[in-house]
Amino acid sequence: MLSKTSLLSRLINYTKSWQISTKLTIMYATVIALLLGFTCVATVVGMYFVIYHQAEMEMSFSIKNAMEKRNDPEFMAQADEEKLKDIPDEILLPGVVLRVEDSKGNIIYDNDRHFVPVEDLRKNIVENKSLWSSDKYQLVRLKHFMIYYHEIPVEYRGEKYTLCFSRVITAERLMFAQIQVGVLVAAIIGILLVVAIVYLGIKRAFSPIRSFIRIAKSIEVSDLSARMEVPPSHDEMTELATTFNRMLDRLEEGFRQQCRFVSDASHELRTPVTVIKGYADMLSRWGKEDEETLQEGISAIKSESEDMQELIEKLLFLARADQNRQIVNKTPLNLADVVNDVYKKMQVTATEHVVRLMRNEEGTIFGDKVIMKQFLRIFLENAIKYTPAGGTISIDSHAMPGFMCVEIADTGIGIAKEDSEKVFQRFYRVDSSRTKAAGQPGGTGLGLSIARWIADNHDIGISLESELGKGTKFILMIPLMEKP
Ligand code: ADP
C-alpha cells in the first residue's frame, strides 16, 4: 500500500506536468468555490441564527411578562374573576402560545386551541439541538415546524399547575430545506460558470505563448527569419513578443556578422597561402639550382608569413573582443610616456618618412598600457602606410578640460568623405588601387575596427579630418582620469 507522503508527492509530480492554464483554472476555481461556499454557509447559518434568535426573544419576553403578572395579586384577582379566559395581549406576544395544565393533566387555559396539542409537543422534543438553537428552551421538531417549548411548574392556592409556553420558530421547514438545496445548486452552477469563463479567458490570454513555442521550435541556426506575431493588446504578451522578436533580430544580425567575418577571414587568408604555395612550388622546381630564385622565394615566403601572422593576430583580437574574452587590464597611465614610447619605435621603423612629435603633455589616463600602445600604433602605421615616402607624420598630444587630445596627422593620400565612417568597418579598405598607388602593400582592413573597439572600451572619442590627396588627421579624445 502506498504511504500518504508518497501518494502526495506522486500527486504533486503529476500536477507539475499540467499546463499553466489548467493550473490557473484550478487555482481560480478553488478560490471562487471557497468564497462561494463560505458565503452560502454564512448566509444560511446567519439566517438560522436570526430566525431562532427572534423566536427566543419573543418567547423570553412573554415568559418574563407572564411570570411577573403571576406575582401581581391585583392581576391574579382580576384573572380569577374572568376565569382565566382573557389574558391580556400585552402579556404574550403574538405567536406565543400558553397552556395551563392542572395536576391531573387537564388543560384549564389555552390561548390557541388550534395549536399543536401539548402531548404532541412533548413527544417530539429533540435531544440534539442545533448550533443556532437556544439552550434555555426545548426544541420540538414536527413535519412542518420547528417550535420552542418551555414548561414552568407553579403553585396557586395550594394547587399545582404547569405553564406550557410554545413559539413556532420556522413554519416551513421544507421550504427552508429547499432554499438550502437551491443555494447549493446555484453555488455549483456559479462555480462551473466561473471555471468555464476562467478557463476560456486564460486559454485566450495564453494563446501568444503557444505561438511563441511554435515559433521557437521552428527556429534553426540556418533560418532565423521567423518572428512572433505581436498581439494588438498592450500587455505582458505584447512585451514578450516584441522582446523575443528584438532578440531574434539581434541574433540574426550577430549570426550574419559572424558568417561574414568567417568568410572574409578565409578570403583574406587564402591570398597569402596561395602566394606561399606558389613560391614553394617555384623553389621546389628551380630554387635548388638558382641562388637568386632561392633568395627571392625565401624572402617572399617570409614576408607573406609575416603578413599572415599579423592578420591572424588581428582576427584573434577581434574574436576575443566579440566573445568578451579580450583581457583589458586598466591602470592609471601617464599618456606622455605611452606616446613617447610609441613615437620612438615609429622613428626607428619609418625610415622613409619624417615622424614629428609636436607636443607631448602630461596627463593621467585610465587604460591598459599594452592596448593603448597598440591603439596609437594602428593610427601611426596607417599614416605611414598611406603616405608616400618623404611625407610627414606628426603627433600632437595636449591636455584639454577633462581630456587628453591626441592628433595624428599625415600628408598622405587622404580619405574621401563618403568613406570616413566605413573605414571603421571590418575588412573595409578604400579602393585598393589607390593604396597601391601610394606604393604600399594593401592592409587587412581590420586595424581601424580594432581601434574602434579599443576606443569604445576606454570611452575614447575618435574623429577624422581628411582631404583627398592632401592628408588625414585622426583626433583622439582620451578621458583624463578623475582625481580621487
Ligand atoms: P588596413 O589594414 O587596410 O589599413 P584599417 O582598418 O586600418 O585597415 O584601415 C581601413 C582603410 O582606411 C584602409 O584600407 C585605408 O584605405 C583607410 N585609411 C586608414 N588610415 C588612413 C590614412 N591615414 N590615410 C588614408 N587612408 C587611410
Coordinates of C-alpha atoms and ligand atoms in Angstrom, one line a residue:
M1 CA 0.0 0.0 0.0
L2 CA 1.2 3.5 -0.8
S3 CA 2.1 5.6 2.1
K4 CA 0.4 9.0 2.4
T5 CA 3.5 11.0 1.6
S6 CA 4.4 9.0 -1.5
L7 CA 0.9 9.4 -2.7
L8 CA 1.1 13.2 -2.1
S9 CA 4.4 13.5 -3.8
R10 CA 3.2 11.5 -6.8
L11 CA 0.1 13.8 -6.9
I12 CA 2.4 16.9 -6.8
N13 CA 4.6 15.4 -9.5
Y14 CA 1.6 14.7 -11.6
T15 CA 0.3 18.3 -11.3
K16 CA 3.7 19.5 -12.4
S17 CA 3.0 18.2 -15.9
W18 CA -0.2 20.2 -16.2
Q19 CA -0.4 23.2 -18.5
I20 CA -0.3 26.6 -16.8
S21 CA -3.8 27.3 -18.0
T22 CA -5.1 24.2 -16.2
K23 CA -3.2 25.1 -13.0
L24 CA -4.5 28.6 -13.1
T25 CA -8.1 27.5 -13.8
I26 CA -8.0 25.0 -10.8
M27 CA -6.5 27.7 -8.6
Y28 CA -9.2 30.3 -9.5
A29 CA -12.0 27.7 -9.3
T30 CA -10.8 26.6 -5.8
V31 CA -10.6 30.2 -4.6
I32 CA -14.1 31.0 -6.1
A33 CA -15.6 27.8 -4.7
L34 CA -14.2 28.6 -1.3
L35 CA -15.6 32.1 -1.4
L36 CA -19.0 31.0 -2.7
G37 CA -19.1 28.1 -0.2
F38 CA -18.2 30.4 2.6
T39 CA -20.8 33.0 1.6
C40 CA -23.5 30.4 1.2
V41 CA -22.8 28.7 4.6
A42 CA -22.5 32.2 6.2
T43 CA -25.9 33.3 4.7
V44 CA -27.8 30.1 5.7
V45 CA -26.3 29.9 9.2
G46 CA -26.9 33.7 9.6
M47 CA -30.5 33.2 8.6
Y48 CA -31.0 30.4 11.1
F49 CA -29.4 32.5 13.9
V50 CA -31.6 35.5 13.1
I51 CA -34.8 33.4 13.0
Y52 CA -34.1 31.3 16.1
H53 CA -32.9 34.4 18.0
Q54 CA -36.2 36.3 17.1
A55 CA -38.3 33.4 18.4
E56 CA -36.2 33.1 21.5
M57 CA -36.5 36.8 22.3
E58 CA -40.3 36.7 21.9
M59 CA -40.6 33.6 24.0
S60 CA -38.4 35.1 26.7
F61 CA -40.3 38.4 26.7
S62 CA -43.7 36.5 27.0
I63 CA -42.4 34.2 29.8
K64 CA -41.0 37.1 31.8
N65 CA -44.2 39.0 31.4
A66 CA -46.3 36.1 32.4
M67 CA -44.2 35.3 35.5
E68 CA -44.3 39.0 36.6
K69 CA -48.1 39.1 36.3
R70 CA -48.4 35.8 38.3
N71 CA -46.8 37.6 41.2
D72 CA -49.2 40.6 40.8
P73 CA -52.1 39.9 43.3
E74 CA -54.3 42.6 41.6
F75 CA -53.9 41.0 38.2
M76 CA -54.4 37.5 39.5
A77 CA -57.6 38.5 41.3
Q78 CA -58.9 40.0 38.1
A79 CA -57.8 37.0 36.1
D80 CA -59.5 34.8 38.6
E81 CA -62.7 36.6 38.1
E82 CA -62.5 36.2 34.4
K83 CA -61.8 32.5 34.9
L84 CA -58.5 32.9 33.1
K85 CA -60.4 33.4 29.9
D86 CA -58.8 36.5 28.7
I87 CA -55.1 37.0 29.4
P88 CA -54.4 40.5 28.0
D89 CA -52.4 40.8 24.8
E90 CA -49.5 42.7 26.4
I91 CA -48.5 39.6 28.4
L92 CA -48.0 37.3 25.4
L93 CA -46.5 38.5 22.2
P94 CA -48.4 37.3 19.1
G95 CA -47.3 33.8 18.1
V96 CA -46.5 32.7 21.7
V97 CA -48.9 30.0 22.9
L98 CA -49.6 29.5 26.6
R99 CA -51.4 26.5 28.0
V100 CA -52.1 26.0 31.7
E101 CA -52.2 22.4 32.8
D102 CA -53.5 21.3 36.2
S103 CA -52.0 18.5 38.3
K104 CA -54.3 15.9 36.6
G105 CA -53.1 16.8 33.1
N106 CA -56.2 18.8 32.1
I107 CA -55.7 22.0 30.1
I108 CA -57.5 24.6 32.0
Y109 CA -56.3 27.5 29.9
D110 CA -55.3 27.6 26.2
N111 CA -54.9 30.8 24.2
D112 CA -54.7 29.0 20.9
R113 CA -56.9 25.8 20.7
H114 CA -55.8 25.1 17.1
F115 CA -52.2 24.9 18.0
V116 CA -50.4 21.5 18.3
P117 CA -51.5 19.7 21.5
V118 CA -49.1 19.7 24.4
E119 CA -48.8 15.8 24.3
D120 CA -47.6 16.0 20.7
L121 CA -45.1 18.7 21.6
R122 CA -43.7 16.7 24.4
K123 CA -43.4 13.6 22.2
N124 CA -41.4 15.4 19.5
I125 CA -38.8 17.1 21.7
V126 CA -35.4 16.9 20.0
E127 CA -32.4 15.6 22.1
N128 CA -29.5 17.0 20.0
K129 CA -30.1 20.7 19.4
S130 CA -28.6 22.6 16.6
L131 CA -25.8 25.2 16.9
W132 CA -28.1 28.1 16.5
S133 CA -30.9 27.0 18.9
S134 CA -31.3 28.4 22.4
D135 CA -30.2 26.3 25.5
K136 CA -33.0 27.9 27.6
Y137 CA -35.9 26.1 25.8
Q138 CA -36.6 22.7 24.4
L139 CA -36.7 22.2 20.7
V140 CA -39.6 20.4 19.1
R141 CA -39.4 19.1 15.5
L142 CA -42.6 18.4 13.7
K143 CA -43.1 17.7 10.0
H144 CA -43.5 21.3 9.0
F145 CA -42.5 23.2 12.2
M146 CA -39.6 23.9 14.5
I147 CA -41.0 25.0 17.9
Y148 CA -39.6 26.3 21.1
Y149 CA -41.3 24.7 24.1
H150 CA -40.9 25.6 27.8
E151 CA -42.7 24.3 30.9
I152 CA -42.8 26.2 34.3
P153 CA -44.4 24.5 37.3
V154 CA -46.3 26.9 39.5
E155 CA -48.5 26.7 42.6
Y156 CA -51.6 28.6 43.1
R157 CA -53.8 28.5 46.1
G158 CA -52.3 25.1 47.1
E159 CA -52.8 23.6 43.7
K160 CA -50.0 22.6 41.3
Y161 CA -50.1 23.8 37.7
T162 CA -47.8 23.7 34.7
L163 CA -47.4 26.7 32.4
C164 CA -46.6 25.4 28.9
F165 CA -45.2 28.1 26.5
S166 CA -44.6 27.4 22.8
R167 CA -43.5 29.5 20.0
V168 CA -43.2 28.5 16.3
I169 CA -39.6 29.1 15.1
T170 CA -40.0 28.2 11.4
A171 CA -43.3 27.5 9.9
E172 CA -42.0 26.0 6.7
R173 CA -39.2 23.6 7.4
L174 CA -39.4 22.0 4.0
M175 CA -39.2 25.4 2.3
F176 CA -36.0 26.1 4.3
A177 CA -34.5 22.8 3.2
Q178 CA -35.5 23.7 -0.4
I179 CA -33.8 27.1 -0.1
Q180 CA -30.6 25.3 1.1
V181 CA -30.7 23.0 -1.9
G182 CA -31.3 26.0 -4.1
V183 CA -28.4 27.9 -2.7
L184 CA -26.2 24.8 -3.1
V185 CA -27.3 24.3 -6.8
A186 CA -26.8 28.0 -7.5
A187 CA -23.3 27.8 -6.0
I188 CA -22.4 24.7 -8.1
I189 CA -23.7 26.4 -11.3
G190 CA -21.8 29.6 -10.3
I191 CA -18.5 27.6 -9.8
L192 CA -19.0 25.7 -13.1
L193 CA -19.6 29.0 -14.9
V194 CA -16.6 30.6 -13.3
V195 CA -14.4 27.6 -14.2
A196 CA -15.6 27.8 -17.9
I197 CA -15.1 31.6 -18.1
V198 CA -11.7 31.5 -16.3
Y199 CA -10.5 28.5 -18.5
L200 CA -11.6 30.2 -21.8
G201 CA -10.1 33.6 -20.6
I202 CA -6.8 32.0 -19.6
K203 CA -6.6 29.9 -22.8
R204 CA -7.1 33.1 -24.8
A205 CA -4.6 35.1 -22.8
F206 CA -2.0 32.3 -23.2
S207 CA -2.5 31.8 -26.9
P208 CA 0.5 34.0 -27.8
I209 CA 2.6 31.7 -25.6
R210 CA 1.6 28.7 -27.8
S211 CA 2.5 30.7 -30.9
F212 CA 5.8 31.6 -29.1
I213 CA 6.5 27.9 -28.5
R214 CA 5.7 27.0 -32.1
I215 CA 8.0 29.8 -33.5
A216 CA 10.8 28.9 -31.0
K217 CA 10.6 25.3 -32.2
S218 CA 10.8 26.3 -35.9
I219 CA 13.9 28.4 -35.4
E220 CA 17.1 26.9 -36.7
V221 CA 20.6 28.3 -37.0
S222 CA 20.2 28.2 -40.7
D223 CA 16.9 30.2 -40.6
L224 CA 16.4 32.9 -38.0
S225 CA 13.8 34.7 -40.0
A226 CA 10.7 33.6 -38.1
R227 CA 9.1 36.3 -36.0
M228 CA 6.3 36.2 -33.4
E229 CA 3.0 37.8 -34.2
V230 CA 2.7 40.8 -31.8
P231 CA -0.7 40.8 -30.1
P232 CA -2.6 44.1 -30.5
S233 CA -3.1 44.4 -26.7
H234 CA -0.6 46.4 -24.7
D235 CA 0.1 43.8 -22.0
E236 CA 3.0 41.5 -21.0
M237 CA 2.3 39.3 -24.0
T238 CA 2.9 42.2 -26.3
E239 CA 6.1 43.0 -24.5
L240 CA 7.2 39.3 -24.6
A241 CA 6.6 39.1 -28.3
T242 CA 8.4 42.4 -29.0
T243 CA 11.3 41.4 -26.8
F244 CA 11.5 38.0 -28.4
N245 CA 11.4 39.5 -31.9
R246 CA 14.1 42.0 -31.0
M247 CA 16.3 39.2 -29.6
L248 CA 15.9 37.3 -32.9
D249 CA 16.8 40.5 -34.8
R250 CA 20.0 40.8 -32.7
L251 CA 20.8 37.1 -33.1
E252 CA 20.2 37.2 -36.8
E253 CA 22.4 40.2 -37.2
G254 CA 25.1 38.7 -35.0
F255 CA 24.9 35.5 -36.9
R256 CA 25.1 37.3 -40.2
Q257 CA 28.1 39.3 -39.0
Q258 CA 29.7 36.1 -37.8
C259 CA 29.3 34.4 -41.1
R260 CA 30.6 37.4 -43.0
F261 CA 33.6 37.6 -40.6
V262 CA 34.4 33.9 -41.2
S263 CA 34.0 34.2 -45.0
D264 CA 36.1 37.5 -45.1
A265 CA 38.7 36.0 -42.9
S266 CA 39.0 32.8 -45.0
H267 CA 39.2 35.0 -48.1
E268 CA 41.9 37.1 -46.6
L269 CA 43.9 34.1 -45.6
R270 CA 43.6 32.5 -49.0
T271 CA 45.7 35.1 -50.7
P272 CA 48.9 34.7 -48.6
V273 CA 48.5 30.9 -48.6
T274 CA 48.3 30.9 -52.4
V275 CA 51.3 33.2 -52.7
I276 CA 53.3 31.0 -50.2
K277 CA 52.3 27.9 -52.1
G278 CA 53.3 29.5 -55.4
Y279 CA 56.8 30.4 -54.1
A280 CA 57.2 26.9 -52.6
D281 CA 56.4 25.3 -55.9
M282 CA 58.8 27.7 -57.6
L283 CA 61.5 26.8 -55.1
S284 CA 61.0 23.1 -55.5
R285 CA 61.4 23.4 -59.3
W286 CA 64.2 25.9 -59.7
G287 CA 65.3 27.2 -56.3
K288 CA 67.8 24.4 -55.7
E289 CA 70.0 25.4 -58.6
D290 CA 69.3 29.2 -58.8
E291 CA 70.6 31.1 -55.9
E292 CA 68.7 34.3 -56.8
T293 CA 65.4 32.5 -57.1
L294 CA 66.1 30.8 -53.8
Q295 CA 66.6 34.2 -52.1
E296 CA 63.6 35.8 -53.7
G297 CA 61.4 32.8 -52.8
I298 CA 62.6 32.7 -49.2
S299 CA 62.1 36.5 -48.6
A300 CA 58.7 36.4 -50.3
I301 CA 57.5 33.5 -48.2
K302 CA 58.9 35.3 -45.1
S303 CA 57.1 38.5 -45.9
E304 CA 53.8 36.7 -46.7
S305 CA 54.0 34.6 -43.5
E306 CA 54.6 37.9 -41.5
D307 CA 51.5 39.4 -43.1
M308 CA 49.5 36.3 -42.4
Q309 CA 50.7 36.3 -38.8
E310 CA 49.7 39.9 -38.4
L311 CA 46.3 39.1 -40.0
I312 CA 45.8 36.1 -37.7
E313 CA 46.8 38.2 -34.6
K314 CA 44.2 40.8 -35.6
L315 CA 41.5 38.2 -36.2
L316 CA 42.2 36.6 -32.9
F317 CA 42.0 40.0 -31.2
L318 CA 38.5 40.7 -32.7
A319 CA 37.3 37.2 -32.0
R320 CA 38.3 37.6 -28.3
A321 CA 36.7 41.0 -28.3
D322 CA 33.5 39.7 -29.7
Q323 CA 33.3 37.0 -27.1
N324 CA 34.2 39.5 -24.3
R325 CA 37.4 37.4 -23.6
Q326 CA 39.9 40.1 -24.5
I327 CA 41.6 40.9 -21.2
V328 CA 41.8 44.6 -20.5
N329 CA 43.9 45.5 -17.5
K330 CA 43.3 49.1 -16.8
T331 CA 45.7 51.1 -14.6
P332 CA 46.5 54.8 -14.3
L333 CA 48.9 55.7 -17.1
N334 CA 50.8 58.8 -17.9
L335 CA 49.8 59.3 -21.6
A336 CA 53.1 61.2 -22.3
D337 CA 55.1 58.0 -21.5
V338 CA 52.9 55.9 -23.8
V339 CA 53.1 58.5 -26.7
N340 CA 56.8 58.8 -26.2
D341 CA 57.3 55.1 -26.3
V342 CA 55.3 54.6 -29.5
Y343 CA 56.9 57.6 -31.2
K344 CA 60.5 56.3 -30.5
K345 CA 59.7 52.9 -32.1
M346 CA 58.0 54.6 -35.0
Q347 CA 61.0 56.8 -35.7
V348 CA 63.2 53.7 -35.9
T349 CA 60.9 51.8 -38.3
A350 CA 59.6 54.6 -40.5
T351 CA 62.8 55.2 -42.3
E352 CA 61.3 56.8 -45.4
H353 CA 59.1 59.3 -43.6
V354 CA 59.5 62.2 -41.3
V355 CA 57.9 61.5 -37.9
R356 CA 57.4 64.5 -35.7
L357 CA 56.3 64.8 -32.1
M358 CA 54.8 68.3 -31.7
R359 CA 53.5 68.5 -28.1
N360 CA 53.5 65.6 -25.6
E361 CA 51.8 67.0 -22.5
E362 CA 51.5 65.1 -19.2
G363 CA 48.1 63.7 -18.3
T364 CA 46.9 60.6 -16.4
I365 CA 44.5 58.3 -18.2
F366 CA 43.0 55.1 -17.1
G367 CA 43.7 52.3 -19.5
D368 CA 45.5 49.1 -20.5
K369 CA 49.1 50.0 -21.3
V370 CA 49.7 47.4 -24.0
I371 CA 46.3 48.0 -25.6
M372 CA 46.8 51.8 -25.5
K373 CA 50.1 51.5 -27.3
Q374 CA 48.5 49.2 -29.9
F375 CA 45.8 51.8 -30.3
L376 CA 48.2 54.6 -31.1
R377 CA 50.3 52.3 -33.3
I378 CA 47.3 51.5 -35.5
F379 CA 46.9 55.2 -36.5
L380 CA 50.6 55.7 -36.9
E381 CA 51.2 52.6 -39.0
N382 CA 48.2 53.7 -41.2
A383 CA 49.6 57.2 -41.5
I384 CA 52.9 55.7 -42.7
K385 CA 51.2 53.1 -44.9
Y386 CA 49.0 55.7 -46.7
T387 CA 51.6 58.4 -47.0
P388 CA 54.1 58.3 -49.9
A389 CA 57.7 58.2 -49.0
G390 CA 59.1 61.5 -47.9
G391 CA 55.8 62.6 -46.3
T392 CA 55.4 63.9 -42.8
I393 CA 53.6 62.3 -39.9
S394 CA 53.0 64.4 -36.8
I395 CA 51.8 63.5 -33.3
D396 CA 50.4 66.3 -31.1
S397 CA 49.2 65.3 -27.7
H398 CA 47.9 68.1 -25.5
A399 CA 45.6 68.5 -22.4
M400 CA 42.1 69.8 -22.7
P401 CA 39.5 70.1 -19.9
G402 CA 38.7 66.5 -18.9
F403 CA 40.5 65.0 -21.9
M404 CA 43.9 64.4 -23.5
C405 CA 43.6 65.2 -27.2
V406 CA 46.0 63.3 -29.4
E407 CA 46.1 64.3 -33.1
I408 CA 47.9 62.0 -35.6
A409 CA 48.2 63.8 -38.9
D410 CA 49.8 62.7 -42.2
T411 CA 50.4 64.2 -45.6
G412 CA 49.2 61.1 -47.4
I413 CA 46.5 60.1 -49.8
G414 CA 43.6 61.1 -47.6
I415 CA 40.2 59.5 -47.2
A416 CA 37.1 60.6 -49.1
K417 CA 34.1 62.0 -47.1
E418 CA 31.9 59.0 -48.0
D419 CA 34.5 56.6 -46.7
S420 CA 35.2 58.3 -43.4
E421 CA 32.7 56.2 -41.4
K422 CA 33.1 53.0 -43.5
V423 CA 36.9 52.8 -42.7
F424 CA 36.0 51.6 -39.2
Q425 CA 34.1 48.6 -40.6
R426 CA 35.8 45.2 -40.5
F427 CA 37.7 44.3 -43.7
Y428 CA 36.8 47.6 -45.3
R429 CA 39.5 49.1 -47.4
V430 CA 39.3 52.1 -49.5
D431 CA 39.9 51.4 -53.2
S432 CA 43.0 49.2 -53.2
S433 CA 44.3 50.6 -56.4
R434 CA 44.8 54.0 -54.6
T435 CA 46.6 52.2 -51.8
K436 CA 48.9 50.5 -54.3
A437 CA 49.5 53.8 -55.9
A438 CA 50.9 55.0 -52.6
G439 CA 53.5 52.4 -53.1
Q440 CA 52.5 50.4 -50.1
P441 CA 51.1 46.9 -49.7
G442 CA 47.3 46.7 -49.1
G443 CA 46.3 46.3 -45.5
T444 CA 43.9 43.9 -43.9
G445 CA 41.0 46.3 -43.3
L446 CA 41.0 45.3 -39.6
G447 CA 43.2 47.9 -37.9
L448 CA 40.6 50.7 -37.5
S449 CA 37.9 48.2 -36.4
I450 CA 40.3 47.1 -33.6
A451 CA 40.9 50.8 -32.8
R452 CA 37.2 51.4 -32.6
W453 CA 36.7 48.5 -30.2
I454 CA 39.6 49.8 -28.0
A455 CA 38.2 53.3 -28.1
D456 CA 34.7 52.1 -27.0
N457 CA 36.3 50.1 -24.2
H458 CA 38.2 53.2 -23.0
D459 CA 35.5 55.8 -23.7
I460 CA 37.7 57.4 -26.3
G461 CA 36.1 59.6 -29.0
I462 CA 37.6 59.3 -32.5
S463 CA 37.0 61.8 -35.3
L464 CA 38.8 62.4 -38.5
E465 CA 39.5 65.2 -40.8
S466 CA 40.8 64.4 -44.3
E467 CA 41.2 65.8 -47.7
L468 CA 41.9 63.6 -50.7
G469 CA 45.5 63.9 -51.9
K470 CA 46.4 66.2 -49.0
G471 CA 46.4 64.2 -45.9
T472 CA 44.4 62.8 -42.9
K473 CA 44.2 63.8 -39.3
F474 CA 42.8 61.4 -36.7
I475 CA 41.7 63.2 -33.4
L476 CA 41.5 61.0 -30.4
M477 CA 39.8 62.4 -27.2
I478 CA 41.1 60.3 -24.3
P479 CA 39.3 61.0 -21.0
L480 CA 41.6 62.1 -18.2
M481 CA 41.4 60.0 -15.0
E482 CA 39.3 61.7 -12.3
K483 CA 41.4 62.8 -9.3
P484 CA 40.4 60.8 -6.3
Ligands
ADP1 P1 44.2 48.5 -43.2 O1 44.9 47.3 -42.6 O2 43.7 48.3 -44.6 O3 45.0 49.7 -43.1 P2 42.4 49.8 -41.5 O4 41.1 49.3 -40.8 O5 43.4 50.3 -40.5 O6 42.9 48.6 -42.4 O7 42.0 51.0 -42.4 C1 40.9 50.8 -43.3 C2 41.1 51.7 -44.5 O8 41.0 53.0 -44.2 C3 42.4 51.5 -45.2 O9 42.3 50.4 -46.1 C4 42.6 52.8 -45.9 O10 42.0 52.7 -47.1 C5 41.9 53.8 -45.0 N1 42.9 54.6 -44.2 C6 43.2 54.3 -42.9 N2 44.0 55.2 -42.4 C7 44.3 56.0 -43.4 C8 45.2 57.2 -43.6 N3 45.9 57.7 -42.6 N4 45.2 57.8 -44.8 C9 44.5 57.3 -45.8 N5 43.7 56.3 -45.7 C10 43.6 55.6 -44.6

